[in-house]
């Protein structure tokens, strides 16, 4: 079976600034993750910063919390998988 590159090709990460609980932070993610998070926020009727804040709060409660970018990637992938079921 042949493997194809993703639509739009391979792209490097993009840094964005987001305010979480009144604090500005920079997060670096690949564009496909930003698109997935933007779409998830839109479907939930939330601003992107509110979705990120909710994911961050869940991340902090974890036994061994990953960094925020890893948590966002993991959440976005799990959300996409659950949406396709």
PDB file of C-alpha atoms in Angstrom:
ATOM      1  CA  UNK A   1       0.000   0.000   0.000  1.00  0.00           C
ATOM      2  CA  UNK A   2       1.306   3.442  -0.962  1.00  0.00           C
ATOM      3  CA  UNK A   3       1.551   6.275   1.553  1.00  0.00           C
ATOM      4  CA  UNK A   4       0.821   9.801   0.319  1.00  0.00           C
ATOM      5  CA  UNK A   5       1.882  13.110   1.855  1.00  0.00           C
ATOM      6  CA  UNK A   6      -0.799  15.087   3.678  1.00  0.00           C
ATOM      7  CA  UNK A   7      -2.947  17.483   1.690  1.00  0.00           C
ATOM      8  CA  UNK A   8      -1.011  20.732   1.443  1.00  0.00           C
ATOM      9  CA  UNK A   9       2.293  18.945   2.009  1.00  0.00           C
ATOM     10  CA  UNK A  10       4.425  18.800   5.105  1.00  0.00           C
ATOM     11  CA  UNK A  11       4.618  22.014   7.080  1.00  0.00           C
ATOM     12  CA  UNK A  12       6.586  23.097  10.096  1.00  0.00           C
ATOM     13  CA  UNK A  13       5.125  24.408  13.330  1.00  0.00           C
ATOM     14  CA  UNK A  14       3.562  27.835  13.731  1.00  0.00           C
ATOM     15  CA  UNK A  15       3.716  29.887  16.935  1.00  0.00           C
ATOM     16  CA  UNK A  16       0.601  31.664  18.205  1.00  0.00           C
ATOM     17  CA  UNK A  17       0.005  33.770  21.285  1.00  0.00           C
ATOM     18  CA  UNK A  18      -3.070  32.907  23.341  1.00  0.00           C
ATOM     19  CA  UNK A  19      -4.384  34.320  26.599  1.00  0.00           C
ATOM     20  CA  UNK A  20      -5.234  31.644  29.173  1.00  0.00           C
ATOM     21  CA  UNK A  21      -6.763  32.756  32.465  1.00  0.00           C
ATOM     22  CA  UNK A  22      -5.487  36.280  31.916  1.00  0.00           C
ATOM     23  CA  UNK A  23      -1.933  35.224  31.061  1.00  0.00           C
ATOM     24  CA  UNK A  24      -0.529  35.403  27.551  1.00  0.00           C
ATOM     25  CA  UNK A  25       1.424  32.379  26.414  1.00  0.00           C
ATOM     26  CA  UNK A  26       2.961  31.263  23.129  1.00  0.00           C
ATOM     27  CA  UNK A  27       2.161  27.827  21.763  1.00  0.00           C
ATOM     28  CA  UNK A  28       3.887  26.208  18.809  1.00  0.00           C
ATOM     29  CA  UNK A  29       1.905  23.624  16.822  1.00  0.00           C
ATOM     30  CA  UNK A  30       1.771  22.379  13.263  1.00  0.00           C
ATOM     31  CA  UNK A  31      -0.942  24.051  11.127  1.00  0.00           C
ATOM     32  CA  UNK A  32      -3.040  20.869  10.973  1.00  0.00           C
ATOM     33  CA  UNK A  33      -3.324  20.883  14.785  1.00  0.00           C
ATOM     34  CA  UNK A  34      -4.260  24.571  14.805  1.00  0.00           C
ATOM     35  CA  UNK A  35      -6.972  23.817  12.226  1.00  0.00           C
ATOM     36  CA  UNK A  36      -8.284  20.886  14.295  1.00  0.00           C
ATOM     37  CA  UNK A  37      -8.397  23.017  17.456  1.00  0.00           C
ATOM     38  CA  UNK A  38     -10.054  25.941  15.621  1.00  0.00           C
ATOM     39  CA  UNK A  39     -12.714  23.565  14.264  1.00  0.00           C
ATOM     40  CA  UNK A  40     -13.268  21.914  17.659  1.00  0.00           C
ATOM     41  CA  UNK A  41     -13.687  25.323  19.284  1.00  0.00           C
ATOM     42  CA  UNK A  42     -16.111  26.435  16.560  1.00  0.00           C
ATOM     43  CA  UNK A  43     -18.216  23.267  16.932  1.00  0.00           C
ATOM     44  CA  UNK A  44     -18.432  23.857  20.680  1.00  0.00           C
ATOM     45  CA  UNK A  45     -19.277  27.552  20.279  1.00  0.00           C
ATOM     46  CA  UNK A  46     -16.097  28.592  22.096  1.00  0.00           C
ATOM     47  CA  UNK A  47     -13.279  30.966  21.330  1.00  0.00           C
ATOM     48  CA  UNK A  48     -10.040  29.091  20.699  1.00  0.00           C
ATOM     49  CA  UNK A  49      -8.537  30.533  23.877  1.00  0.00           C
ATOM     50  CA  UNK A  50     -11.413  29.100  25.954  1.00  0.00           C
ATOM     51  CA  UNK A  51     -10.950  25.624  24.467  1.00  0.00           C
ATOM     52  CA  UNK A  52      -7.198  25.791  25.100  1.00  0.00           C
ATOM     53  CA  UNK A  53      -7.847  26.926  28.683  1.00  0.00           C
ATOM     54  CA  UNK A  54     -10.152  23.942  29.275  1.00  0.00           C
ATOM     55  CA  UNK A  55      -7.603  21.511  27.856  1.00  0.00           C
ATOM     56  CA  UNK A  56      -4.891  23.173  29.935  1.00  0.00           C
ATOM     57  CA  UNK A  57      -6.964  22.724  33.111  1.00  0.00           C
ATOM     58  CA  UNK A  58      -7.388  19.017  32.325  1.00  0.00           C
ATOM     59  CA  UNK A  59      -3.670  18.720  31.590  1.00  0.00           C
ATOM     60  CA  UNK A  60      -2.709  20.222  34.942  1.00  0.00           C
ATOM     61  CA  UNK A  61      -4.873  17.651  36.754  1.00  0.00           C
ATOM     62  CA  UNK A  62      -2.997  14.726  35.145  1.00  0.00           C
ATOM     63  CA  UNK A  63      -0.702  12.593  37.303  1.00  0.00           C
ATOM     64  CA  UNK A  64       2.297  13.419  35.104  1.00  0.00           C
ATOM     65  CA  UNK A  65       1.254  16.516  33.108  1.00  0.00           C
ATOM     66  CA  UNK A  66       2.807  16.888  29.648  1.00  0.00           C
ATOM     67  CA  UNK A  67       3.687  20.303  28.272  1.00  0.00           C
ATOM     68  CA  UNK A  68       0.777  22.292  26.877  1.00  0.00           C
ATOM     69  CA  UNK A  69       1.635  21.738  23.201  1.00  0.00           C
ATOM     70  CA  UNK A  70       1.743  17.961  23.717  1.00  0.00           C
ATOM     71  CA  UNK A  71      -1.557  18.048  25.587  1.00  0.00           C
ATOM     72  CA  UNK A  72      -3.179  20.028  22.766  1.00  0.00           C
ATOM     73  CA  UNK A  73      -1.891  17.616  20.109  1.00  0.00           C
ATOM     74  CA  UNK A  74      -3.060  14.585  22.097  1.00  0.00           C
ATOM     75  CA  UNK A  75      -6.473  16.133  22.743  1.00  0.00           C
ATOM     76  CA  UNK A  76      -6.951  17.182  19.102  1.00  0.00           C
ATOM     77  CA  UNK A  77      -6.065  13.707  17.843  1.00  0.00           C
ATOM     78  CA  UNK A  78      -8.410  12.023  20.336  1.00  0.00           C
ATOM     79  CA  UNK A  79     -11.192  14.482  19.457  1.00  0.00           C
ATOM     80  CA  UNK A  80     -10.766  13.816  15.726  1.00  0.00           C
ATOM     81  CA  UNK A  81     -10.827  10.070  16.323  1.00  0.00           C
ATOM     82  CA  UNK A  82     -13.985  10.243  18.436  1.00  0.00           C
ATOM     83  CA  UNK A  83     -15.686  12.405  15.791  1.00  0.00           C
ATOM     84  CA  UNK A  84     -14.992   9.782  13.111  1.00  0.00           C
ATOM     85  CA  UNK A  85     -16.561   6.938  15.106  1.00  0.00           C
TER      86      UNK A  85
END
